[in-house]
Amino acid sequence: MTASEPLIRAEGLGVSAGGRRILYDVDVALAPGEIVTIVGPNGAGKTTLLRTLIGALTPSRGRVARKPGLTIGYTPQRLAIESTMPLTVTRFLELGGGEDARSALEMTGIAHLAEAQMSGLSGGELQRAALARALMRRPGLLALDEPTQGLDQSGEAAFYRLIDRVRDETGAAVCMVSHDLHVVMSGSDRVICLNGHVCCEGAPVQVSSMPEYRALFGLGTQGALALYRHEHDHSHHGHDHEHGHDHGHDDHRGDAA
C-alpha cells in the first residue's frame, strides 16, 4: 500500500443473499498503481467481493468509499458471444464506449485481430479483447474476474505479464480474482485470501507462509509458491520484475458466490 489516498476502501463489508451470508466483516483497501489478487476456495465470495467493491452489488452492511472521479474498467468472469452474430473485435470495443480502439488493441497485443470476428477468437484472444475494451475507458482501476479462466499455464503466464505491462504503461491499479495459486504469485503486489472474510493478506511471499493461507490451500502449496517470488521495488516507475513461470497448477476454478 502507498501513502496516497486509496482508490477504494471497504469497511465492515457484509453481503447476504437468499438467506445466506456470503461476506462478513470485510475490510479492504486498494491503492493506486498496485496489483491485488483475491484468492480463495470455491464459494468463498471472491466474485461477490469484486462486484461489491466496484459498485455492481450493494452490500447488506458496512460501507464502500470510492475515490471521487474514479473510472473502473471491468471484465466479467465469462464473456458470452453469440456465435451467429457478426461482430468484429473493433466493433466489440466501440460498443463499450470510450475512445481509441486501435491503441487499446495495440496495448493488448491483438491489433492484427481488429477486423476478426469475435466468435472466431481463441480463449486467450477473447480475454485480451475483453481487457482492451476495459482499457477504452482509461480506467484508474481494472477489475478482472478470473481473467485467465480456461487458459493453459503458458497462456496464464502470458496474460499476467500483459497485466503487469498494462499497469506500468497506464498507471492503473488492478484488482483481480484468480483460481490459480501459482502463476498469480509472480504478478501480484498483494494477495488477499478470502473465505467469507479476509483470512490473511500481504505480499505473496509473506502470505504463502501464513498458517491461515496454508489452512485454506494445504501444506503442499508452500514449495510451489516459493518459486514465484515477485521482485518489486514498489515505486511503479521503471521497476524491474523477475518472473519465474513454472507450470505447476492447482485448479481452484469458479466461484459460486
PDB file of C-alpha atoms in Angstrom:
ATOM      1  CA  MET A   1       0.000   0.000   0.000  1.00  0.00           C
ATOM      2  CA  THR A   2       1.145   3.511  -0.705  1.00  0.00           C
ATOM      3  CA  ALA A   3       0.629   6.536   1.456  1.00  0.00           C
ATOM      4  CA  SER A   4      -1.714   8.095  -1.086  1.00  0.00           C
ATOM      5  CA  GLU A   5      -5.467   8.038  -0.825  1.00  0.00           C
ATOM      6  CA  PRO A   6      -6.963   4.599  -1.570  1.00  0.00           C
ATOM      7  CA  LEU A   7      -8.938   4.236  -4.767  1.00  0.00           C
ATOM      8  CA  ILE A   8     -11.484   2.095  -2.920  1.00  0.00           C
ATOM      9  CA  ARG A   9     -11.897   1.392   0.779  1.00  0.00           C
ATOM     10  CA  ALA A  10     -14.396  -1.084   2.236  1.00  0.00           C
ATOM     11  CA  GLU A  11     -15.089  -1.216   5.955  1.00  0.00           C
ATOM     12  CA  GLY A  12     -17.176  -3.794   7.807  1.00  0.00           C
ATOM     13  CA  LEU A  13     -18.465  -5.091   4.497  1.00  0.00           C
ATOM     14  CA  GLY A  14     -21.160  -7.749   4.599  1.00  0.00           C
ATOM     15  CA  VAL A  15     -23.192  -9.305   1.798  1.00  0.00           C
ATOM     16  CA  SER A  16     -26.076 -11.738   2.190  1.00  0.00           C
ATOM     17  CA  ALA A  17     -28.306 -13.261  -0.457  1.00  0.00           C
ATOM     18  CA  GLY A  18     -31.146 -15.776  -0.265  1.00  0.00           C
ATOM     19  CA  GLY A  19     -30.775 -16.023   3.481  1.00  0.00           C
ATOM     20  CA  ARG A  20     -27.106 -16.997   3.154  1.00  0.00           C
ATOM     21  CA  ARG A  21     -24.210 -14.937   4.437  1.00  0.00           C
ATOM     22  CA  ILE A  22     -21.627 -14.633   1.641  1.00  0.00           C
ATOM     23  CA  LEU A  23     -19.285 -11.990   3.067  1.00  0.00           C
ATOM     24  CA  TYR A  24     -18.887 -10.642   6.589  1.00  0.00           C
ATOM     25  CA  ASP A  25     -16.597  -8.173   8.391  1.00  0.00           C
ATOM     26  CA  VAL A  26     -14.502  -7.467   5.295  1.00  0.00           C
ATOM     27  CA  ASP A  27     -12.059  -4.554   5.437  1.00  0.00           C
ATOM     28  CA  VAL A  28     -10.204  -3.951   2.155  1.00  0.00           C
ATOM     29  CA  ALA A  29      -8.377  -1.010   0.581  1.00  0.00           C
ATOM     30  CA  LEU A  30      -6.984  -0.723  -2.946  1.00  0.00           C
ATOM     31  CA  ALA A  31      -4.098   1.677  -3.521  1.00  0.00           C
ATOM     32  CA  PRO A  32      -3.233   3.496  -6.757  1.00  0.00           C
ATOM     33  CA  GLY A  33      -0.987   1.548  -9.101  1.00  0.00           C
ATOM     34  CA  GLU A  34      -0.913  -1.759  -7.232  1.00  0.00           C
ATOM     35  CA  ILE A  35      -1.848  -5.212  -8.466  1.00  0.00           C
ATOM     36  CA  VAL A  36      -4.036  -7.035  -5.938  1.00  0.00           C
ATOM     37  CA  THR A  37      -5.249 -10.590  -6.398  1.00  0.00           C
ATOM     38  CA  ILE A  38      -8.116 -12.139  -4.456  1.00  0.00           C
ATOM     39  CA  VAL A  39      -7.783 -15.897  -3.975  1.00  0.00           C
ATOM     40  CA  GLY A  40      -9.890 -18.374  -2.058  1.00  0.00           C
ATOM     41  CA  PRO A  41     -11.703 -21.703  -2.327  1.00  0.00           C
ATOM     42  CA  ASN A  42     -14.831 -22.167  -4.418  1.00  0.00           C
ATOM     43  CA  GLY A  43     -17.778 -20.326  -2.886  1.00  0.00           C
ATOM     44  CA  ALA A  44     -15.520 -18.034  -0.845  1.00  0.00           C
ATOM     45  CA  GLY A  45     -17.256 -14.905  -2.166  1.00  0.00           C
ATOM     46  CA  LYS A  46     -14.432 -13.685  -4.422  1.00  0.00           C
ATOM     47  CA  THR A  47     -16.650 -12.531  -7.290  1.00  0.00           C
ATOM     48  CA  THR A  48     -19.137 -11.046  -4.823  1.00  0.00           C
ATOM     49  CA  LEU A  49     -16.388  -9.004  -3.198  1.00  0.00           C
ATOM     50  CA  LEU A  50     -15.043  -7.728  -6.515  1.00  0.00           C
ATOM     51  CA  ARG A  51     -18.507  -6.736  -7.750  1.00  0.00           C
ATOM     52  CA  THR A  52     -19.324  -5.035  -4.438  1.00  0.00           C
ATOM     53  CA  LEU A  53     -16.086  -3.056  -4.442  1.00  0.00           C
ATOM     54  CA  ILE A  54     -16.810  -1.640  -7.910  1.00  0.00           C
ATOM     55  CA  GLY A  55     -20.467  -0.862  -7.136  1.00  0.00           C
ATOM     56  CA  ALA A  56     -22.137  -3.595  -9.187  1.00  0.00           C
ATOM     57  CA  LEU A  57     -23.607  -5.074  -5.984  1.00  0.00           C
ATOM     58  CA  THR A  58     -24.948  -3.282  -2.917  1.00  0.00           C
ATOM     59  CA  PRO A  59     -23.609  -4.501   0.436  1.00  0.00           C
ATOM     60  CA  SER A  60     -26.004  -5.655   3.143  1.00  0.00           C
ATOM     61  CA  ARG A  61     -23.897  -3.877   5.749  1.00  0.00           C
ATOM     62  CA  GLY A  62     -20.765  -1.790   6.008  1.00  0.00           C
ATOM     63  CA  ARG A  63     -19.645   0.841   3.554  1.00  0.00           C
ATOM     64  CA  VAL A  64     -17.594   1.161   0.380  1.00  0.00           C
ATOM     65  CA  ALA A  65     -15.944   4.501  -0.408  1.00  0.00           C
ATOM     66  CA  ARG A  66     -14.549   5.155  -3.897  1.00  0.00           C
ATOM     67  CA  LYS A  67     -12.219   7.975  -4.798  1.00  0.00           C
ATOM     68  CA  PRO A  68     -14.236  10.755  -6.496  1.00  0.00           C
ATOM     69  CA  GLY A  69     -13.962  10.543 -10.261  1.00  0.00           C
ATOM     70  CA  LEU A  70     -12.552   7.009 -10.236  1.00  0.00           C
ATOM     71  CA  THR A  71     -13.085   5.270 -13.569  1.00  0.00           C
ATOM     72  CA  ILE A  72     -13.279   1.469 -13.473  1.00  0.00           C
ATOM     73  CA  GLY A  73     -12.703  -0.963 -16.320  1.00  0.00           C
ATOM     74  CA  TYR A  74     -14.347  -4.331 -15.649  1.00  0.00           C
ATOM     75  CA  THR A  75     -14.099  -7.724 -17.307  1.00  0.00           C
ATOM     76  CA  PRO A  76     -16.625 -10.382 -16.213  1.00  0.00           C
ATOM     77  CA  GLN A  77     -15.796 -13.984 -15.429  1.00  0.00           C
ATOM     78  CA  ARG A  78     -17.486 -15.246 -18.572  1.00  0.00           C
ATOM     79  CA  LEU A  79     -17.890 -13.363 -21.818  1.00  0.00           C
ATOM     80  CA  ALA A  80     -20.733 -14.875 -23.852  1.00  0.00           C
ATOM     81  CA  ILE A  81     -20.595 -14.026 -27.550  1.00  0.00           C
ATOM     82  CA  GLU A  82     -23.402 -15.314 -29.791  1.00  0.00           C
ATOM     83  CA  SER A  83     -21.667 -17.418 -32.443  1.00  0.00           C
ATOM     84  CA  THR A  84     -24.097 -16.384 -35.185  1.00  0.00           C
ATOM     85  CA  MET A  85     -23.797 -12.644 -34.525  1.00  0.00           C
ATOM     86  CA  PRO A  86     -21.429 -10.801 -36.874  1.00  0.00           C
ATOM     87  CA  LEU A  87     -19.297  -8.709 -34.546  1.00  0.00           C
ATOM     88  CA  THR A  88     -15.737  -7.627 -35.228  1.00  0.00           C
ATOM     89  CA  VAL A  89     -13.237  -7.056 -32.445  1.00  0.00           C
ATOM     90  CA  THR A  90     -13.137  -3.322 -33.160  1.00  0.00           C
ATOM     91  CA  ARG A  91     -16.932  -3.053 -33.032  1.00  0.00           C
ATOM     92  CA  PHE A  92     -16.985  -5.008 -29.761  1.00  0.00           C
ATOM     93  CA  LEU A  93     -14.625  -2.460 -28.246  1.00  0.00           C
ATOM     94  CA  GLU A  94     -16.590   0.506 -29.566  1.00  0.00           C
ATOM     95  CA  LEU A  95     -19.858  -0.808 -28.106  1.00  0.00           C
ATOM     96  CA  GLY A  96     -18.319  -0.466 -24.643  1.00  0.00           C
ATOM     97  CA  GLY A  97     -17.781   3.254 -25.030  1.00  0.00           C
ATOM     98  CA  GLY A  98     -14.505   5.083 -24.652  1.00  0.00           C
ATOM     99  CA  GLU A  99     -12.101   6.030 -27.395  1.00  0.00           C
ATOM    100  CA  ASP A 100      -9.118   4.925 -29.472  1.00  0.00           C
ATOM    101  CA  ALA A 101      -9.812   1.244 -30.051  1.00  0.00           C
ATOM    102  CA  ARG A 102      -6.617   0.899 -32.076  1.00  0.00           C
ATOM    103  CA  SER A 103      -4.449   1.986 -29.152  1.00  0.00           C
ATOM    104  CA  ALA A 104      -6.189  -0.463 -26.786  1.00  0.00           C
ATOM    105  CA  LEU A 105      -5.733  -3.306 -29.291  1.00  0.00           C
ATOM    106  CA  GLU A 106      -2.060  -2.498 -29.684  1.00  0.00           C
ATOM    107  CA  MET A 107      -1.523  -2.386 -25.926  1.00  0.00           C
ATOM    108  CA  THR A 108      -3.080  -5.838 -25.518  1.00  0.00           C
ATOM    109  CA  GLY A 109      -1.197  -7.313 -28.467  1.00  0.00           C
ATOM    110  CA  ILE A 110      -4.151  -8.049 -30.755  1.00  0.00           C
ATOM    111  CA  ALA A 111      -4.082  -5.152 -33.239  1.00  0.00           C
ATOM    112  CA  HIS A 112      -3.834  -7.747 -36.006  1.00  0.00           C
ATOM    113  CA  LEU A 113      -7.291  -9.012 -34.990  1.00  0.00           C
ATOM    114  CA  ALA A 114      -9.052  -5.647 -35.352  1.00  0.00           C
ATOM    115  CA  GLU A 115     -11.386  -6.895 -38.094  1.00  0.00           C
ATOM    116  CA  ALA A 116     -11.616 -10.511 -36.930  1.00  0.00           C
ATOM    117  CA  GLN A 117     -14.954 -11.917 -35.787  1.00  0.00           C
ATOM    118  CA  MET A 118     -15.336 -12.213 -32.017  1.00  0.00           C
ATOM    119  CA  SER A 119     -16.896 -15.668 -32.455  1.00  0.00           C
ATOM    120  CA  GLY A 120     -13.674 -16.935 -34.038  1.00  0.00           C
ATOM    121  CA  LEU A 121     -11.258 -15.878 -31.289  1.00  0.00           C
ATOM    122  CA  SER A 122      -9.367 -18.323 -29.112  1.00  0.00           C
ATOM    123  CA  GLY A 123      -9.757 -18.178 -25.337  1.00  0.00           C
ATOM    124  CA  GLY A 124      -6.625 -16.102 -24.892  1.00  0.00           C
ATOM    125  CA  GLU A 125      -7.581 -13.722 -27.700  1.00  0.00           C
ATOM    126  CA  LEU A 126     -11.043 -13.300 -26.204  1.00  0.00           C
ATOM    127  CA  GLN A 127      -9.578 -12.376 -22.819  1.00  0.00           C
ATOM    128  CA  ARG A 128      -7.292  -9.821 -24.447  1.00  0.00           C
ATOM    129  CA  ALA A 129     -10.239  -8.338 -26.350  1.00  0.00           C
ATOM    130  CA  ALA A 130     -12.178  -8.014 -23.091  1.00  0.00           C
ATOM    131  CA  LEU A 131      -9.174  -6.325 -21.472  1.00  0.00           C
ATOM    132  CA  ALA A 132      -8.810  -3.963 -24.437  1.00  0.00           C
ATOM    133  CA  ARG A 133     -12.466  -2.990 -24.088  1.00  0.00           C
ATOM    134  CA  ALA A 134     -11.964  -2.251 -20.393  1.00  0.00           C
ATOM    135  CA  LEU A 135      -8.925  -0.117 -21.230  1.00  0.00           C
ATOM    136  CA  MET A 136     -11.003   2.022 -23.612  1.00  0.00           C
ATOM    137  CA  ARG A 137     -12.399   3.768 -20.540  1.00  0.00           C
ATOM    138  CA  ARG A 138      -8.892   4.860 -19.469  1.00  0.00           C
ATOM    139  CA  PRO A 139      -9.548   3.375 -16.039  1.00  0.00           C
ATOM    140  CA  GLY A 140      -7.829   4.210 -12.797  1.00  0.00           C
ATOM    141  CA  LEU A 141      -8.726   0.674 -11.709  1.00  0.00           C
ATOM    142  CA  LEU A 142      -9.035  -2.523 -13.712  1.00  0.00           C
ATOM    143  CA  ALA A 143     -11.353  -5.083 -12.070  1.00  0.00           C
ATOM    144  CA  LEU A 144     -10.813  -8.526 -13.603  1.00  0.00           C
ATOM    145  CA  ASP A 145     -12.887 -11.546 -12.606  1.00  0.00           C
ATOM    146  CA  GLU A 146     -10.868 -14.721 -13.264  1.00  0.00           C
ATOM    147  CA  PRO A 147      -9.313 -13.311 -16.443  1.00  0.00           C
ATOM    148  CA  THR A 148      -7.253 -16.445 -17.120  1.00  0.00           C
ATOM    149  CA  GLN A 149     -10.072 -18.960 -16.681  1.00  0.00           C
ATOM    150  CA  GLY A 150      -9.897 -21.579 -19.419  1.00  0.00           C
ATOM    151  CA  LEU A 151      -6.334 -20.736 -20.462  1.00  0.00           C
ATOM    152  CA  ASP A 152      -3.473 -23.219 -20.228  1.00  0.00           C
ATOM    153  CA  GLN A 153      -0.495 -22.487 -17.999  1.00  0.00           C
ATOM    154  CA  SER A 154       1.562 -20.735 -20.656  1.00  0.00           C
ATOM    155  CA  GLY A 155      -1.476 -18.635 -21.608  1.00  0.00           C
ATOM    156  CA  GLU A 156      -1.979 -17.679 -17.977  1.00  0.00           C
ATOM    157  CA  ALA A 157       1.655 -16.655 -17.587  1.00  0.00           C
ATOM    158  CA  ALA A 158       1.499 -14.548 -20.755  1.00  0.00           C
ATOM    159  CA  PHE A 159      -1.678 -12.819 -19.575  1.00  0.00           C
ATOM    160  CA  TYR A 160      -0.152 -11.946 -16.201  1.00  0.00           C
ATOM    161  CA  ARG A 161       2.895 -10.473 -17.937  1.00  0.00           C
ATOM    162  CA  LEU A 162       0.497  -8.410 -20.057  1.00  0.00           C
ATOM    163  CA  ILE A 163      -1.319  -7.136 -16.953  1.00  0.00           C
ATOM    164  CA  ASP A 164       1.999  -6.095 -15.436  1.00  0.00           C
ATOM    165  CA  ARG A 165       2.909  -4.176 -18.595  1.00  0.00           C
ATOM    166  CA  VAL A 166      -0.521  -2.512 -18.789  1.00  0.00           C
ATOM    167  CA  ARG A 167      -0.167  -1.350 -15.195  1.00  0.00           C
ATOM    168  CA  ASP A 168       3.272   0.088 -15.918  1.00  0.00           C
ATOM    169  CA  GLU A 169       2.144   1.884 -19.094  1.00  0.00           C
ATOM    170  CA  THR A 170      -1.181   3.257 -17.842  1.00  0.00           C
ATOM    171  CA  GLY A 171      -0.633   3.605 -14.094  1.00  0.00           C
ATOM    172  CA  ALA A 172      -3.949   1.832 -13.477  1.00  0.00           C
ATOM    173  CA  ALA A 173      -4.359  -0.275 -10.382  1.00  0.00           C
ATOM    174  CA  VAL A 174      -5.506  -3.855 -10.918  1.00  0.00           C
ATOM    175  CA  CYS A 175      -7.773  -5.936  -8.698  1.00  0.00           C
ATOM    176  CA  MET A 176      -8.466  -9.427  -9.928  1.00  0.00           C
ATOM    177  CA  VAL A 177      -9.994 -12.666  -8.787  1.00  0.00           C
ATOM    178  CA  SER A 178      -7.926 -15.752  -9.556  1.00  0.00           C
ATOM    179  CA  HIS A 179      -8.326 -19.508  -9.221  1.00  0.00           C
ATOM    180  CA  ASP A 180      -4.624 -20.061  -9.869  1.00  0.00           C
ATOM    181  CA  LEU A 181      -2.398 -20.149  -6.812  1.00  0.00           C
ATOM    182  CA  HIS A 182       0.910 -20.401  -8.640  1.00  0.00           C
ATOM    183  CA  VAL A 183       1.101 -18.023 -11.559  1.00  0.00           C
ATOM    184  CA  VAL A 184      -0.689 -15.330  -9.562  1.00  0.00           C
ATOM    185  CA  MET A 185       2.181 -15.133  -7.141  1.00  0.00           C
ATOM    186  CA  SER A 186       4.555 -13.772  -9.770  1.00  0.00           C
ATOM    187  CA  GLY A 187       2.225 -10.981 -10.819  1.00  0.00           C
ATOM    188  CA  SER A 188       0.808  -9.517  -7.626  1.00  0.00           C
ATOM    189  CA  ASP A 189       1.974  -6.846  -5.235  1.00  0.00           C
ATOM    190  CA  ARG A 190      -0.559  -8.036  -2.675  1.00  0.00           C
ATOM    191  CA  VAL A 191      -2.694 -11.127  -2.222  1.00  0.00           C
ATOM    192  CA  ILE A 192      -5.983 -11.206  -0.308  1.00  0.00           C
ATOM    193  CA  CYS A 193      -7.057 -14.648   0.885  1.00  0.00           C
ATOM    194  CA  LEU A 194     -10.819 -14.753   1.213  1.00  0.00           C
ATOM    195  CA  ASN A 195     -13.201 -17.290   2.681  1.00  0.00           C
ATOM    196  CA  GLY A 196     -16.280 -15.275   3.558  1.00  0.00           C
ATOM    197  CA  HIS A 197     -13.948 -12.851   5.323  1.00  0.00           C
ATOM    198  CA  VAL A 198     -10.327 -11.837   4.843  1.00  0.00           C
ATOM    199  CA  CYS A 199      -8.306 -14.705   6.297  1.00  0.00           C
ATOM    200  CA  CYS A 200      -4.963 -13.072   5.571  1.00  0.00           C
ATOM    201  CA  GLU A 201      -3.362 -10.615   3.181  1.00  0.00           C
ATOM    202  CA  GLY A 202       0.047  -9.279   2.271  1.00  0.00           C
ATOM    203  CA  ALA A 203       2.878  -9.664  -0.178  1.00  0.00           C
ATOM    204  CA  PRO A 204       2.833 -13.041  -1.986  1.00  0.00           C
ATOM    205  CA  VAL A 205       5.871 -14.479  -0.234  1.00  0.00           C
ATOM    206  CA  GLN A 206       4.505 -13.465   3.165  1.00  0.00           C
ATOM    207  CA  VAL A 207       1.035 -14.823   2.508  1.00  0.00           C
ATOM    208  CA  SER A 208       2.265 -18.162   1.172  1.00  0.00           C
ATOM    209  CA  SER A 209       3.811 -18.971   4.541  1.00  0.00           C
ATOM    210  CA  MET A 210       0.915 -17.797   6.723  1.00  0.00           C
ATOM    211  CA  PRO A 211      -0.956 -20.547   8.598  1.00  0.00           C
ATOM    212  CA  GLU A 212      -4.330 -19.125   7.503  1.00  0.00           C
ATOM    213  CA  TYR A 213      -3.325 -19.454   3.863  1.00  0.00           C
ATOM    214  CA  ARG A 214      -1.976 -22.957   4.294  1.00  0.00           C
ATOM    215  CA  ALA A 215      -5.118 -23.978   6.163  1.00  0.00           C
ATOM    216  CA  LEU A 216      -7.162 -22.944   3.112  1.00  0.00           C
ATOM    217  CA  PHE A 217      -4.981 -24.410   0.405  1.00  0.00           C
ATOM    218  CA  GLY A 218      -2.962 -27.155   2.050  1.00  0.00           C
ATOM    219  CA  LEU A 219       0.611 -27.564   3.188  1.00  0.00           C
ATOM    220  CA  GLY A 220       1.734 -28.786  -0.222  1.00  0.00           C
ATOM    221  CA  THR A 221       1.441 -25.354  -1.830  1.00  0.00           C
ATOM    222  CA  GLN A 222       4.341 -23.776   0.026  1.00  0.00           C
ATOM    223  CA  GLY A 223       7.128 -25.264  -2.069  1.00  0.00           C
ATOM    224  CA  ALA A 224       5.479 -24.370  -5.362  1.00  0.00           C
ATOM    225  CA  LEU A 225       4.671 -20.820  -4.324  1.00  0.00           C
ATOM    226  CA  ALA A 226       8.263 -20.201  -3.266  1.00  0.00           C
ATOM    227  CA  LEU A 227       9.196 -20.370  -6.958  1.00  0.00           C
ATOM    228  CA  TYR A 228       7.135 -17.312  -7.727  1.00  0.00           C
ATOM    229  CA  ARG A 229       8.678 -14.564  -5.681  1.00  0.00           C
ATOM    230  CA  HIS A 230       7.785 -11.213  -7.131  1.00  0.00           C
ATOM    231  CA  GLU A 231      10.755  -8.839  -7.134  1.00  0.00           C
ATOM    232  CA  HIS A 232       9.336  -5.367  -6.918  1.00  0.00           C
ATOM    233  CA  ASP A 233      10.654  -2.004  -5.774  1.00  0.00           C
ATOM    234  CA  HIS A 234       7.098  -0.714  -5.157  1.00  0.00           C
ATOM    235  CA  SER A 235       7.801   2.550  -6.984  1.00  0.00           C
ATOM    236  CA  HIS A 236       5.693   1.531 -10.028  1.00  0.00           C
ATOM    237  CA  HIS A 237       8.002   3.611 -12.180  1.00  0.00           C
ATOM    238  CA  GLY A 238      10.508   1.807 -14.334  1.00  0.00           C
ATOM    239  CA  HIS A 239      10.785  -1.084 -11.932  1.00  0.00           C
ATOM    240  CA  ASP A 240      12.191  -4.443 -12.845  1.00  0.00           C
ATOM    241  CA  HIS A 241      10.296  -7.685 -12.412  1.00  0.00           C
ATOM    242  CA  GLU A 242      11.772 -11.118 -12.275  1.00  0.00           C
ATOM    243  CA  HIS A 243       9.161 -13.672 -13.190  1.00  0.00           C
ATOM    244  CA  GLY A 244       9.512 -17.400 -12.776  1.00  0.00           C
ATOM    245  CA  HIS A 245       6.875 -19.400 -14.632  1.00  0.00           C
ATOM    246  CA  ASP A 246       6.956 -22.992 -13.546  1.00  0.00           C
ATOM    247  CA  HIS A 247       3.879 -24.775 -14.852  1.00  0.00           C
ATOM    248  CA  GLY A 248       2.716 -26.310 -11.600  1.00  0.00           C
ATOM    249  CA  HIS A 249      -1.007 -25.713 -11.373  1.00  0.00           C
ATOM    250  CA  ASP A 250      -3.669 -26.052  -8.713  1.00  0.00           C
ATOM    251  CA  ASP A 251      -7.164 -25.942 -10.114  1.00  0.00           C
ATOM    252  CA  HIS A 252      -9.490 -23.832  -7.973  1.00  0.00           C
ATOM    253  CA  ARG A 253     -11.794 -22.775 -10.790  1.00  0.00           C
ATOM    254  CA  GLY A 254     -15.006 -20.861 -10.498  1.00  0.00           C
ATOM    255  CA  ASP A 255     -16.676 -19.092  -7.645  1.00  0.00           C
ATOM    256  CA  ALA A 256     -20.234 -19.925  -6.803  1.00  0.00           C
ATOM    257  CA  ALA A 257     -20.637 -16.644  -4.955  1.00  0.00           C
TER     258      ALA A 257
END
